[in-house]
Amino acid sequence: MKTLLATALALPFLAGPLLAQTQTGPATGLLSAADPQGLADALQGLGYKAQLATDDKGDPRIDSAADGANFSIWFYGCTNGKDCGSIQFSAGFDTPDGVDVAVLNEWNHSTRFGKAYADTTGDPHVELDVNTTGMLTPENFANTVGIWTQVLSDFQRHIGW
């Protein structure tokens, strides 16, 4: 009987945090890939342009720029263009002769954040994946954007852009 009473008394305290984890948007202050407009607004709040668009599969995409380079935030794990689970910051650089794969391998070997690769024409790309399941605080998102812009700047220098 005591166990049943203790469980009944504890349920309201346990339900609150669980419900808070499933809500996003301005009311909670939390961000996730399930709310592309919220991420675009947060990016603008950090002083970046943020144009919300749609990719060729119907999923959201945010187009932006930093340090003289355009980049996109792609949304993944979406269902019919909604309820996405993760994002990817991505930038590509159109070079006349491509970049030597050894340069990209060195980047991947020596750099913690941002993976690099060459596309089919040899042009370099850099990406940073972010899982938003469980939500992001505005501070975490701002920190992630800061990491991304540093990656973008360092990568441009690394490839001689």
Coordinates of C-alpha atoms in Angstrom, one line a residue:
M1 CA 0.0 0.0 0.0
K2 CA 2.9 2.4 0.8
T3 CA 4.5 1.6 -2.5
L4 CA 1.3 2.3 -4.4
L5 CA 0.8 5.6 -2.5
A6 CA 4.4 6.7 -3.1
T7 CA 4.1 5.9 -6.8
A8 CA 0.8 7.8 -7.1
L9 CA 2.4 10.8 -5.4
A10 CA 5.5 10.7 -7.6
L11 CA 3.7 10.5 -11.0
P12 CA 3.0 14.2 -11.3
F13 CA 6.6 15.0 -10.7
L14 CA 7.8 12.5 -13.3
A15 CA 5.3 13.4 -16.0
G16 CA 6.3 17.1 -16.1
P17 CA 9.9 16.5 -17.3
L18 CA 8.7 13.9 -19.8
L19 CA 6.1 16.2 -21.3
A20 CA 8.6 19.1 -21.4
Q21 CA 10.9 17.1 -23.5
T22 CA 8.3 16.6 -26.3
Q23 CA 7.4 20.3 -26.6
T24 CA 9.3 22.8 -28.7
G25 CA 9.0 26.4 -29.8
P26 CA 8.8 29.8 -28.3
A27 CA 6.8 28.7 -25.2
T28 CA 9.5 26.3 -24.1
G29 CA 12.5 28.1 -25.5
L30 CA 13.9 24.8 -26.7
L31 CA 14.9 24.2 -30.3
S32 CA 14.8 21.1 -32.5
A33 CA 14.9 20.0 -36.2
A34 CA 11.1 19.4 -35.8
D35 CA 10.7 23.3 -35.7
P36 CA 12.7 24.6 -38.8
Q37 CA 11.2 28.1 -38.3
G38 CA 12.4 28.2 -34.7
L39 CA 15.9 27.3 -35.8
A40 CA 15.8 29.9 -38.6
D41 CA 14.6 32.5 -36.0
A42 CA 17.4 31.5 -33.6
L43 CA 20.0 31.8 -36.3
Q44 CA 18.7 35.3 -37.2
G45 CA 18.8 36.1 -33.5
L46 CA 22.5 35.3 -33.6
G47 CA 23.0 37.9 -36.4
Y48 CA 23.0 35.5 -39.4
K49 CA 20.7 35.6 -42.4
A50 CA 18.4 32.6 -42.4
Q51 CA 16.3 31.9 -45.5
L52 CA 13.9 29.0 -45.0
A53 CA 13.5 26.9 -48.1
T54 CA 12.7 23.3 -49.2
D55 CA 15.1 20.8 -50.7
D56 CA 14.2 18.6 -53.7
K57 CA 12.7 15.9 -51.4
G58 CA 10.4 18.4 -49.7
D59 CA 12.4 18.6 -46.5
P60 CA 13.2 22.0 -44.9
R61 CA 16.5 23.7 -45.6
I62 CA 17.9 26.9 -44.2
D63 CA 20.3 28.9 -46.4
S64 CA 22.8 31.3 -44.7
A65 CA 26.3 32.6 -44.8
A66 CA 29.3 33.2 -42.5
D67 CA 32.9 34.3 -43.0
G68 CA 32.3 35.1 -46.7
A69 CA 30.9 31.6 -47.5
N70 CA 27.4 30.4 -48.1
F71 CA 26.2 27.4 -46.2
S72 CA 23.0 25.4 -45.7
I73 CA 21.4 23.7 -42.8
W74 CA 19.8 20.4 -44.1
F75 CA 17.1 18.6 -42.2
Y76 CA 17.2 14.8 -41.9
G77 CA 14.9 12.1 -40.5
C78 CA 11.8 14.0 -41.7
T79 CA 8.4 12.5 -42.3
N80 CA 6.7 14.2 -45.2
G81 CA 8.8 17.3 -44.8
K82 CA 8.0 17.6 -41.1
D83 CA 9.0 16.2 -37.7
C84 CA 12.7 16.1 -38.6
G85 CA 15.2 14.6 -36.1
S86 CA 18.6 16.1 -37.0
I87 CA 20.3 18.8 -39.0
Q88 CA 23.5 19.1 -40.9
F89 CA 25.5 22.3 -41.5
S90 CA 27.0 22.0 -44.9
A91 CA 29.2 24.1 -47.3
G92 CA 30.8 23.4 -50.6
F93 CA 33.4 25.3 -52.6
D94 CA 33.6 25.3 -56.4
T95 CA 37.3 25.2 -57.2
P96 CA 38.8 25.2 -60.7
D97 CA 40.9 22.1 -60.2
G98 CA 39.3 20.5 -57.1
V99 CA 41.3 19.8 -53.9
D100 CA 43.8 16.9 -53.4
V101 CA 42.2 14.2 -51.4
A102 CA 45.3 14.2 -49.1
V103 CA 44.4 17.7 -48.0
L104 CA 40.9 16.6 -47.0
N105 CA 42.2 13.5 -45.3
E106 CA 44.6 15.7 -43.3
W107 CA 41.6 17.8 -42.3
N108 CA 39.6 14.7 -41.2
H109 CA 42.5 13.3 -39.3
S110 CA 43.5 16.5 -37.4
T111 CA 40.1 18.2 -36.8
R112 CA 37.5 17.1 -34.3
F113 CA 34.5 18.9 -35.7
G114 CA 33.5 19.0 -39.4
K115 CA 34.0 16.2 -41.8
A116 CA 35.4 16.9 -45.2
Y117 CA 35.0 15.2 -48.6
A118 CA 35.3 15.8 -52.3
D119 CA 32.3 15.7 -54.5
T120 CA 32.3 13.9 -57.9
T121 CA 34.0 16.9 -59.5
G122 CA 36.7 17.1 -56.8
D123 CA 35.2 20.2 -55.1
P124 CA 35.7 20.2 -51.3
H125 CA 32.8 20.1 -48.9
V126 CA 32.6 20.3 -45.1
E127 CA 29.7 19.2 -42.9
L128 CA 28.7 19.2 -39.2
D129 CA 25.9 16.9 -38.1
V130 CA 23.7 17.8 -35.1
N131 CA 21.3 15.4 -33.4
T132 CA 18.4 17.5 -32.0
T133 CA 16.5 14.6 -30.4
G134 CA 15.8 15.7 -26.8
M135 CA 15.9 19.3 -27.8
L136 CA 18.6 22.0 -27.9
T137 CA 18.8 25.0 -25.5
P138 CA 19.3 28.3 -27.2
E139 CA 22.8 28.4 -25.6
N140 CA 23.6 25.0 -27.0
F141 CA 22.5 26.1 -30.5
A142 CA 24.5 29.3 -30.3
N143 CA 27.5 27.3 -29.2
T144 CA 27.0 24.9 -32.1
V145 CA 26.7 27.8 -34.6
G146 CA 29.9 29.2 -33.1
I147 CA 31.7 25.8 -33.6
W148 CA 30.3 25.7 -37.2
T149 CA 31.5 29.2 -38.1
Q150 CA 34.9 28.4 -36.7
V151 CA 35.0 25.1 -38.7
L152 CA 33.9 27.0 -41.8
S153 CA 36.7 29.6 -41.4
D154 CA 39.4 27.0 -40.6
F155 CA 38.3 24.8 -43.5
Q156 CA 38.5 27.7 -46.0
R157 CA 42.0 28.4 -44.8
H158 CA 42.9 24.7 -44.9
I159 CA 41.9 24.3 -48.6
G160 CA 43.4 27.7 -49.6
W161 CA 40.1 29.3 -50.4

